[in-house]
Amino acid sequence: MHVHVVSSDVTITDTSPASTVGAPTTKSAPAEQTWTPRLWGVLAVLCAVLFLDGLDVSMVGVALPSIGAELGLSTTSLQWIVNGYVLGYGGLLLLGGRTADLLGRRKVFIIALAVFAVASLIGGLVNNGALLIATRFIKGLAAAFTAPTALSILTTTFQEGPARNRALSVFSVFGASGYSSGLILGGLLTGIGWRWTFLTPVPLALIALVAGLALIPKDRPAAGGGHDIVGAVTLTGGMLLAVYAVVSAPERGWLDPVTLGLVALAVALLGAFFVAENKVRHPLIRLGILRIGSIVRANLSIIALFGSYLSFQFMMTLYLQDVLHWSPLKMALALLPAGLVVAVGSPFVGHLINRFGTPRLIISALTSLSLGYAWFLVTAGNTPNYLVTVLPTMVLLGGGFAFGFSSIMAQATEGIDDSEQGLASGLVHTSAQVGAALVLAVVTVLVADGTAAGSENFAEFHPGVNLVSVVAVVGLLLNLVPLLRRYRPKHA
């Protein structure tokens, strides 16, 4: 079911698949949707699920030391509580998004959310480290279906243009709020018992499940999808092996024979997938989507945004706790301003996209991130001043995330037919997760020696901060060059 609108002349964002996607233009188009209570209800359900994703990841991250102490897990085993989730999430995102297109978004969303709730409940009750890691992997699998499906439900429910941009702005607020709230809530709940960080999402997921059943309209699967078994097997196997190779490389070594073997096998499977997609009648993924310049730039931009942002926050947790000896709660409060800036700024991004277009907003976002990393690198030390160093950095990063997330998501799904919204959503989420895992893996290698040796010198973090700065600047240049070419003076 789709929302019906009345025709009128309004200003909207051009969504043609040309290089000018996201540039503001004026043309005749349907009027902006009327936001009915049911429409708000659908958005609330989608936002609640994104909030849960952020809440779960950050709460568990804060609780890791307590989990390790109670269950007797080594540091090597403990990392898989995080990486198990990343493995399931990053490995199945593309399949999850396309499955929603082929089987029906509402059906896939509801089933995956139910699995997420059950896995959360089991994770809070088990007393075995291996079982706990298994529940995290299952939750990652569930999130691999809920995340792209939620975005595709949003982009097919809200009309492309001002309505969708506004919805994406609200959507991004809840993602950032979930992560920042999870840091604080995780610190509080861990003091009571780490199991509460797993059990707390259960009632929230059940409420979202019931509301989703009542509010999300039924939709029909994409016509003529067929069953691409070879594509599904090679894609899933290739992505799982690729993500596993990335997240296990810091522990095993990048040049270890097992790591190299995993990478080679992943490349072979993904190569077989691309060959199969060009031959089957009903491919799992239409490869032509990868030839749209604006969508390719959006996927590269989300790698720069997520890869640098999450890796920097990882280093900040080590820096604030190991170098400055701050408590988990104090550290969470120090990082909170970034989440607050996102929560305050994101609602305005939809209007800015309508006025300036996605390319300019993405450039502004990556500029803000680059300045934040540079400022921290220049001003931080072993005894930094919070107001001079940490607070300005968090404000710049929060501004970059606020401008960047909604703009990138809008550009990644613009001009795409409803039958492929799940594919486009899965693609950009995969880029975010796999890109972030790759950057974080390299950052971990760069800072591991110094932190493992118990060093309390900020200089040990310089290589990692330098890397995230380079990642952000490269993303900025990838977006800046096409925009400058568009406005280059024409010679006679």
Coordinates of C-alpha atoms in Angstrom, one line a residue:
M1 CA 0.0 0.0 0.0
H2 CA 1.3 3.5 -0.8
V3 CA 0.3 6.9 0.4
H4 CA -1.8 8.9 -2.1
V5 CA -1.1 12.6 -2.6
V6 CA -2.6 15.5 -4.4
S7 CA -0.8 17.2 -7.3
S8 CA 0.6 20.7 -7.0
D9 CA 3.7 22.7 -7.9
V10 CA 6.5 22.5 -5.2
T11 CA 10.3 22.6 -5.1
I12 CA 11.8 19.2 -4.6
T13 CA 15.2 17.4 -5.0
D14 CA 16.0 16.1 -8.4
T15 CA 16.3 12.4 -8.2
S16 CA 17.4 11.3 -11.7
P17 CA 20.2 8.8 -11.8
A18 CA 22.5 11.2 -13.4
S19 CA 25.5 12.8 -11.7
T20 CA 23.4 15.7 -10.6
V21 CA 21.3 13.6 -8.2
G22 CA 20.6 15.6 -5.1
A23 CA 21.1 19.0 -6.7
P24 CA 18.1 21.3 -6.0
T25 CA 15.8 22.0 -8.9
T26 CA 12.3 23.3 -9.3
K27 CA 9.8 21.3 -11.2
S28 CA 6.1 20.2 -11.2
A29 CA 5.6 17.4 -8.7
P30 CA 3.1 16.0 -6.3
A31 CA 2.4 18.1 -3.1
E32 CA 4.0 17.1 0.1
Q33 CA 2.3 14.3 2.0
T34 CA -0.1 15.0 4.8
W35 CA 1.4 13.5 7.9
T36 CA -1.5 11.4 9.3
P37 CA -1.4 9.8 12.8
R38 CA -0.8 6.4 11.1
L39 CA 2.1 7.8 9.1
W40 CA 3.7 9.2 12.2
G41 CA 3.0 5.8 13.9
V42 CA 4.9 3.9 11.1
L43 CA 7.8 6.3 11.4
A44 CA 7.8 5.8 15.2
V45 CA 8.1 2.0 14.8
L46 CA 11.0 2.3 12.3
C47 CA 12.8 4.9 14.5
A48 CA 12.3 2.6 17.6
V49 CA 14.0 -0.3 15.8
L50 CA 17.0 2.0 14.7
F51 CA 17.1 3.3 18.3
L52 CA 17.3 -0.3 19.6
D53 CA 20.2 -1.1 17.3
G54 CA 22.2 1.9 18.5
L55 CA 21.2 1.2 22.2
D56 CA 22.2 -2.4 22.0
V57 CA 25.6 -1.9 20.5
S58 CA 26.7 0.9 22.9
M59 CA 25.3 -0.7 26.1
V60 CA 27.1 -4.0 25.4
G61 CA 30.3 -2.2 24.6
V62 CA 30.3 -0.5 28.1
A63 CA 29.5 -3.9 29.8
L64 CA 32.3 -5.9 28.2
P65 CA 34.7 -5.8 31.2
S66 CA 32.0 -7.0 33.6
I67 CA 30.9 -9.8 31.2
G68 CA 34.5 -10.9 30.9
A69 CA 35.0 -11.0 34.7
E70 CA 31.8 -13.0 35.4
L71 CA 32.1 -15.5 32.6
G72 CA 35.9 -15.8 32.7
L73 CA 36.3 -14.7 29.1
S74 CA 39.8 -13.7 27.8
T75 CA 40.2 -10.5 25.8
T76 CA 40.4 -12.5 22.6
S77 CA 37.0 -14.2 23.4
L78 CA 35.5 -11.0 24.7
Q79 CA 36.0 -9.1 21.4
W80 CA 33.7 -11.7 19.7
I81 CA 30.8 -10.4 21.7
V82 CA 31.1 -7.3 19.5
N83 CA 32.6 -8.9 16.4
G84 CA 30.0 -11.7 16.4
Y85 CA 27.3 -9.1 16.0
V86 CA 29.3 -7.3 13.3
L87 CA 29.8 -10.6 11.4
G88 CA 26.2 -11.4 11.2
Y89 CA 25.1 -7.9 10.5
G90 CA 27.7 -7.0 7.9
G91 CA 27.6 -10.4 6.2
L92 CA 23.9 -10.6 5.6
L93 CA 22.9 -7.0 5.0
L94 CA 22.8 -7.1 1.2
L95 CA 20.8 -10.4 1.3
G96 CA 18.5 -8.9 4.0
G97 CA 17.7 -5.8 1.9
R98 CA 17.0 -7.8 -1.2
T99 CA 15.0 -10.4 0.6
A100 CA 12.7 -7.7 1.8
D101 CA 12.1 -6.7 -1.8
L102 CA 11.4 -10.2 -2.9
L103 CA 9.3 -11.6 0.0
G104 CA 7.6 -8.4 1.3
R105 CA 9.1 -5.7 3.6
R106 CA 6.5 -6.0 6.4
K107 CA 6.8 -9.7 6.7
V108 CA 10.6 -9.7 6.8
F109 CA 10.7 -6.8 9.2
I110 CA 8.3 -8.4 11.7
I111 CA 10.0 -11.8 11.6
A112 CA 13.5 -10.3 12.0
L113 CA 12.4 -8.1 14.9
A114 CA 10.9 -11.1 16.7
V115 CA 14.2 -13.0 16.3
F116 CA 16.1 -9.9 17.7
A117 CA 13.8 -9.9 20.8
V118 CA 14.2 -13.7 21.4
A119 CA 18.0 -13.5 21.0
S120 CA 18.2 -10.6 23.4
L121 CA 16.3 -12.5 26.0
I122 CA 18.5 -15.6 25.7
G123 CA 21.6 -13.5 25.8
G124 CA 20.6 -12.1 29.1
L125 CA 20.0 -15.5 30.6
V126 CA 23.0 -17.7 29.5
N127 CA 26.0 -18.5 31.6
N128 CA 28.3 -19.7 28.8
G129 CA 30.5 -17.4 26.8
A130 CA 30.1 -19.4 23.6
L131 CA 26.3 -19.3 23.8
L132 CA 26.5 -15.5 24.5
I133 CA 28.6 -15.0 21.4
A134 CA 26.1 -17.1 19.4
T135 CA 23.2 -14.9 20.5
R136 CA 25.1 -11.9 19.4
F137 CA 25.7 -13.4 16.0
I138 CA 22.0 -14.2 15.7
K139 CA 21.1 -10.6 16.8
G140 CA 23.4 -9.4 14.1
L141 CA 21.6 -11.6 11.5
A142 CA 18.3 -10.2 12.7
A143 CA 19.6 -6.6 12.4
A144 CA 20.9 -7.4 8.9
F145 CA 17.2 -7.8 7.9
T146 CA 15.6 -5.1 10.1
A147 CA 17.9 -2.2 9.3
P148 CA 17.7 -2.2 5.5
T149 CA 14.0 -3.2 5.6
A150 CA 13.2 -0.3 8.0
L151 CA 14.9 2.1 5.6
S152 CA 13.2 0.6 2.5
I153 CA 9.8 0.8 4.3
L154 CA 10.5 4.5 5.1
T155 CA 11.6 5.3 1.5
T156 CA 8.6 3.6 0.0
T157 CA 6.1 5.0 2.5
F158 CA 7.2 8.6 2.4
Q159 CA 7.1 10.4 -1.0
E160 CA 10.5 11.2 -2.5
G161 CA 11.4 14.9 -1.8
P162 CA 10.6 17.0 1.2
A163 CA 8.5 14.3 3.0
R164 CA 11.2 11.6 2.7
N165 CA 14.0 14.0 3.6
R166 CA 12.1 15.1 6.8
A167 CA 11.4 11.4 7.7
L168 CA 15.1 10.6 7.2
S169 CA 16.1 13.4 9.5
V170 CA 13.9 12.1 12.3
F171 CA 15.1 8.6 11.6
S172 CA 18.8 9.7 12.0
V173 CA 17.9 11.4 15.3
F174 CA 16.8 8.2 16.9
G175 CA 19.9 6.3 15.6
A176 CA 22.2 8.8 17.3
S177 CA 20.0 9.0 20.4
G178 CA 20.1 5.2 20.7
Y179 CA 23.8 5.1 20.6
S180 CA 24.4 8.1 23.0
S181 CA 21.6 6.9 25.4
G182 CA 23.2 3.4 25.4
L183 CA 26.5 4.8 26.6
I184 CA 24.8 6.4 29.7
L185 CA 22.3 3.6 30.2
G186 CA 25.0 1.0 29.8
G187 CA 27.1 2.6 32.5
L188 CA 24.1 2.7 34.9
L189 CA 22.8 -0.8 34.1
T190 CA 26.3 -2.4 34.3
G191 CA 26.5 -1.2 37.9
I192 CA 23.4 -3.3 38.7
G193 CA 24.4 -6.2 36.5
W194 CA 25.6 -6.7 32.9
R195 CA 22.7 -8.9 32.1
W196 CA 20.3 -5.9 32.2
T197 CA 22.1 -4.5 29.1
F198 CA 20.8 -7.6 27.2
L199 CA 17.4 -7.8 28.8
T200 CA 16.4 -4.1 28.6
P201 CA 15.9 -4.1 24.7
V202 CA 13.4 -7.1 25.0
P203 CA 10.3 -5.2 26.1
L204 CA 11.1 -2.3 23.7
A205 CA 11.4 -4.7 20.8
L206 CA 8.1 -6.4 21.8
I207 CA 6.3 -3.1 21.9
A208 CA 7.7 -2.2 18.4
L209 CA 6.7 -5.6 17.2
V210 CA 3.1 -5.2 18.2
A211 CA 2.9 -1.6 16.9
G212 CA 4.5 -2.7 13.6
L213 CA 1.9 -5.5 13.1
A214 CA -0.8 -2.9 13.7
L215 CA 0.6 0.1 11.7
I216 CA 2.9 -1.0 8.9
P217 CA 0.8 -1.6 5.8
K218 CA 1.0 -4.9 4.0
D219 CA 3.0 -4.8 0.7
R220 CA 3.4 -7.1 -2.2
P221 CA 6.7 -8.8 -3.1
A222 CA 8.5 -7.4 -6.2
A223 CA 7.1 -8.9 -9.4
G224 CA 9.3 -11.3 -11.3
G225 CA 11.9 -11.8 -8.6
G226 CA 12.5 -15.5 -9.2
H227 CA 14.9 -17.5 -7.1
D228 CA 18.6 -16.9 -7.6
I229 CA 20.0 -19.7 -5.3
V230 CA 23.5 -19.5 -6.7
G231 CA 23.6 -15.8 -6.1
A232 CA 22.2 -16.1 -2.6
V233 CA 24.8 -18.8 -1.6
T234 CA 27.8 -17.1 -3.2
L235 CA 26.9 -13.6 -1.9
T236 CA 26.2 -14.8 1.7
G237 CA 29.3 -17.0 1.8
G238 CA 31.5 -14.3 0.3
M239 CA 30.3 -11.5 2.6
L240 CA 30.5 -13.6 5.8
L241 CA 34.0 -14.7 5.0
A242 CA 35.1 -11.2 4.0
V243 CA 33.7 -9.7 7.3
Y244 CA 35.2 -12.5 9.3
A245 CA 38.6 -12.0 7.7
V246 CA 38.5 -8.3 8.5
V247 CA 37.3 -8.5 12.2
S248 CA 39.7 -11.4 13.0
A249 CA 42.8 -10.0 11.2
P250 CA 44.0 -7.8 14.1
E251 CA 44.1 -10.8 16.3
R252 CA 45.5 -13.3 13.8
G253 CA 47.6 -10.9 11.7
W254 CA 47.0 -9.5 8.2
L255 CA 49.6 -11.7 6.6
D256 CA 48.7 -14.8 8.4
P257 CA 48.0 -17.7 6.0
V258 CA 44.5 -18.2 7.5
T259 CA 43.7 -14.5 6.9
L260 CA 45.0 -14.6 3.4
G261 CA 43.1 -17.8 2.7
L262 CA 39.9 -16.3 4.0
V263 CA 40.3 -13.2 1.8
A264 CA 41.1 -15.3 -1.2
L265 CA 38.1 -17.5 -0.7
A266 CA 35.8 -14.5 -0.1
V267 CA 37.1 -12.9 -3.3
A268 CA 36.5 -16.1 -5.2
L269 CA 32.9 -16.4 -3.9
L270 CA 32.1 -12.8 -4.6
G271 CA 33.6 -13.1 -8.1
A272 CA 31.4 -16.1 -8.7
F273 CA 28.4 -14.1 -7.5
F274 CA 29.1 -11.3 -10.0
V275 CA 29.5 -13.8 -12.8
A276 CA 26.2 -15.6 -11.8
E277 CA 24.3 -12.3 -11.6
N278 CA 25.2 -11.5 -15.3
K279 CA 23.8 -14.8 -16.4
V280 CA 20.7 -15.6 -14.5
R281 CA 17.2 -14.5 -15.6
H282 CA 16.2 -13.1 -12.3
P283 CA 19.4 -11.9 -10.5
L284 CA 19.4 -11.4 -6.8
I285 CA 21.0 -8.0 -7.3
R286 CA 20.8 -5.9 -10.4
L287 CA 24.4 -4.9 -11.0
G288 CA 23.4 -1.8 -13.0
I289 CA 22.7 0.0 -9.7
L290 CA 26.5 0.1 -9.2
R291 CA 26.9 2.2 -12.4
I292 CA 24.9 5.2 -10.9
G293 CA 27.6 7.7 -9.9
S294 CA 25.6 9.4 -7.1
I295 CA 24.8 6.1 -5.5
V296 CA 28.4 4.9 -5.7
R297 CA 29.6 8.2 -4.1
A298 CA 26.9 7.8 -1.3
N299 CA 28.3 4.3 -0.5
L300 CA 31.9 5.5 -0.4
S301 CA 30.8 8.5 1.7
I302 CA 29.2 6.3 4.3
I303 CA 32.4 4.3 4.6
A304 CA 34.3 7.6 5.2
L305 CA 31.7 8.8 7.7
F306 CA 31.1 5.5 9.7
G307 CA 34.7 4.2 9.3
S308 CA 36.3 7.3 10.7
Y309 CA 33.6 8.2 13.3
L310 CA 33.3 4.7 14.9
S311 CA 37.1 4.1 14.9
F312 CA 37.7 7.5 16.5
Q313 CA 35.1 6.7 19.3
F314 CA 36.9 3.4 19.8
M315 CA 40.2 5.2 20.4
M316 CA 38.4 7.8 22.6
T317 CA 37.2 5.0 25.0
L318 CA 40.7 3.7 25.3
Y319 CA 42.2 7.2 25.7
L320 CA 39.8 8.5 28.3
Q321 CA 39.8 5.3 30.4
D322 CA 43.4 4.0 30.0
V323 CA 45.3 7.3 29.7
L324 CA 43.1 9.7 31.7
H325 CA 41.7 7.0 34.0
W326 CA 38.1 8.1 33.7
S327 CA 35.2 5.9 34.8
P328 CA 32.9 4.4 32.1
L329 CA 30.1 6.8 33.2
K330 CA 32.3 9.8 33.1
M331 CA 33.6 8.7 29.7
A332 CA 30.0 8.3 28.4
L333 CA 29.1 11.8 29.6
A334 CA 32.2 13.2 27.9
L335 CA 31.1 11.7 24.5
L336 CA 27.5 12.6 25.0
P337 CA 27.7 16.1 23.3
A338 CA 28.2 14.5 19.9
G339 CA 24.9 12.6 20.3
L340 CA 23.1 15.7 21.5
V341 CA 24.3 17.7 18.5
V342 CA 23.0 15.0 16.2
A343 CA 19.7 14.9 18.1
V344 CA 19.3 18.7 17.9
G345 CA 20.6 19.2 14.4
S346 CA 19.2 16.3 12.5
P347 CA 15.6 17.5 12.3
F348 CA 16.8 20.5 10.2
V349 CA 18.7 18.4 7.7
G350 CA 15.7 17.5 5.6
H351 CA 15.0 21.2 5.0
L352 CA 18.7 21.8 4.2
I353 CA 18.7 18.9 1.7
N354 CA 15.6 20.4 -0.1
R355 CA 17.4 23.8 -0.3
F356 CA 21.0 22.9 -1.1
G357 CA 20.9 19.3 -2.3
T358 CA 22.7 16.2 -0.8
P359 CA 26.1 16.7 -2.4
R360 CA 26.7 20.0 -0.5
L361 CA 25.4 18.6 2.8
I362 CA 27.7 15.6 2.5
I363 CA 30.7 17.8 1.7
S364 CA 29.8 20.0 4.8
A365 CA 29.6 16.8 6.9
L366 CA 32.9 15.4 5.9
T367 CA 34.5 18.8 6.3
S368 CA 33.2 19.0 9.9
L369 CA 34.5 15.5 10.6
S370 CA 38.0 16.3 9.2
L371 CA 38.2 19.5 11.2
G372 CA 37.2 17.6 14.4
Y373 CA 39.9 15.0 14.0
A374 CA 42.5 17.6 13.1
W375 CA 41.5 19.7 16.2
F376 CA 41.8 16.8 18.5
L377 CA 45.2 15.7 17.1
V378 CA 46.6 19.2 17.5
T379 CA 45.2 20.0 21.0
A380 CA 45.1 16.6 22.8
G381 CA 47.8 15.4 25.1
N382 CA 48.3 13.4 28.3
T383 CA 46.5 16.1 30.3
P384 CA 44.0 17.8 28.0
N385 CA 41.5 20.4 28.9
Y386 CA 38.0 19.1 28.3
L387 CA 36.5 22.5 27.2
V388 CA 39.4 23.1 24.9
T389 CA 39.9 19.7 23.3
V390 CA 37.2 17.1 23.9
L391 CA 34.1 19.3 23.8
P392 CA 34.9 21.1 20.5
T393 CA 35.9 17.8 18.9
M394 CA 32.6 16.2 20.0
V395 CA 30.6 19.2 18.6
L396 CA 32.3 19.0 15.3
L397 CA 31.9 15.3 15.0
G398 CA 28.2 15.5 16.0
G399 CA 27.6 18.2 13.4
G400 CA 29.3 16.1 10.8
F401 CA 27.2 13.0 11.6
A402 CA 24.0 15.0 11.7
F403 CA 24.6 16.5 8.3
G404 CA 26.1 13.4 6.8
F405 CA 23.9 10.5 7.8
S406 CA 20.6 11.7 6.5
S407 CA 22.1 13.2 3.4
I408 CA 24.0 10.1 2.5
M409 CA 20.9 7.9 3.1
A410 CA 18.8 10.2 0.9
Q411 CA 21.3 10.2 -1.9
A412 CA 21.8 6.4 -1.7
T413 CA 18.1 5.7 -2.3
E414 CA 17.2 8.6 -4.7
G415 CA 15.9 7.7 -8.1
I416 CA 15.5 4.0 -7.2
D417 CA 12.3 2.1 -8.1
D418 CA 10.3 0.9 -5.1
S419 CA 11.0 -2.7 -6.1
E420 CA 14.7 -2.1 -5.5
Q421 CA 14.6 0.1 -2.4
G422 CA 15.6 -2.8 -0.2
L423 CA 18.6 -3.5 -2.4
A424 CA 19.7 0.2 -2.3
S425 CA 19.2 0.3 1.5
G426 CA 21.1 -3.0 2.0
L427 CA 23.9 -1.7 -0.2
V428 CA 24.5 1.5 1.8
H429 CA 24.1 -0.3 5.2
T430 CA 26.6 -2.9 4.0
S431 CA 29.1 -0.2 3.0
A432 CA 28.7 1.4 6.4
Q433 CA 29.2 -1.8 8.4
V434 CA 31.9 -3.5 6.3
G435 CA 33.7 -0.2 5.8
A436 CA 33.6 0.6 9.5
A437 CA 34.9 -2.9 10.3
L438 CA 37.8 -2.5 7.9
V439 CA 38.9 0.9 9.1
L440 CA 38.5 -0.2 12.8
A441 CA 40.6 -3.3 12.1
V442 CA 43.4 -1.2 10.7
V443 CA 43.1 1.3 13.6
T444 CA 43.2 -1.5 16.1
V445 CA 46.5 -2.7 14.6
L446 CA 48.0 0.8 14.7
V447 CA 47.2 1.4 18.4
A448 CA 47.4 -2.1 19.8
D449 CA 51.1 -2.2 20.5
G450 CA 51.1 0.9 22.6
T451 CA 47.9 0.1 24.5
A452 CA 48.9 -3.5 25.1
A453 CA 52.2 -2.3 26.7
G454 CA 50.2 -0.2 29.2
S455 CA 51.4 3.1 27.8
E456 CA 49.8 6.2 29.1
N457 CA 51.1 8.4 26.4
F458 CA 48.7 10.0 23.9
A459 CA 51.4 9.7 21.2
E460 CA 50.4 6.0 20.9
F461 CA 47.1 7.1 19.4
H462 CA 48.6 9.4 16.8
P463 CA 48.7 6.8 14.0
G464 CA 45.1 5.9 14.5
V465 CA 43.9 9.5 14.6
N466 CA 46.0 10.2 11.5
L467 CA 44.3 7.3 9.7
V468 CA 40.7 8.4 10.5
S469 CA 41.6 11.9 9.4
V470 CA 42.9 10.6 6.0
V471 CA 39.7 8.5 5.6
A472 CA 37.5 11.5 6.2
V473 CA 39.5 13.7 3.8
V474 CA 39.5 11.1 1.0
G475 CA 35.7 10.9 1.4
L476 CA 35.5 14.7 1.2
L477 CA 37.6 14.9 -2.0
L478 CA 35.5 12.2 -3.6
N479 CA 32.5 14.4 -3.2
L480 CA 34.2 17.7 -3.8
V481 CA 35.8 17.0 -7.2
P482 CA 32.5 16.2 -9.0
L483 CA 30.8 19.3 -7.6
L484 CA 33.8 21.5 -8.6
R485 CA 33.7 20.0 -12.1
R486 CA 30.0 20.8 -12.5
Y487 CA 30.7 24.5 -11.8
R488 CA 34.0 24.7 -13.8
P489 CA 33.8 27.7 -16.2
K490 CA 33.4 26.7 -19.8
H491 CA 36.0 27.9 -22.2
A492 CA 35.0 29.1 -25.7

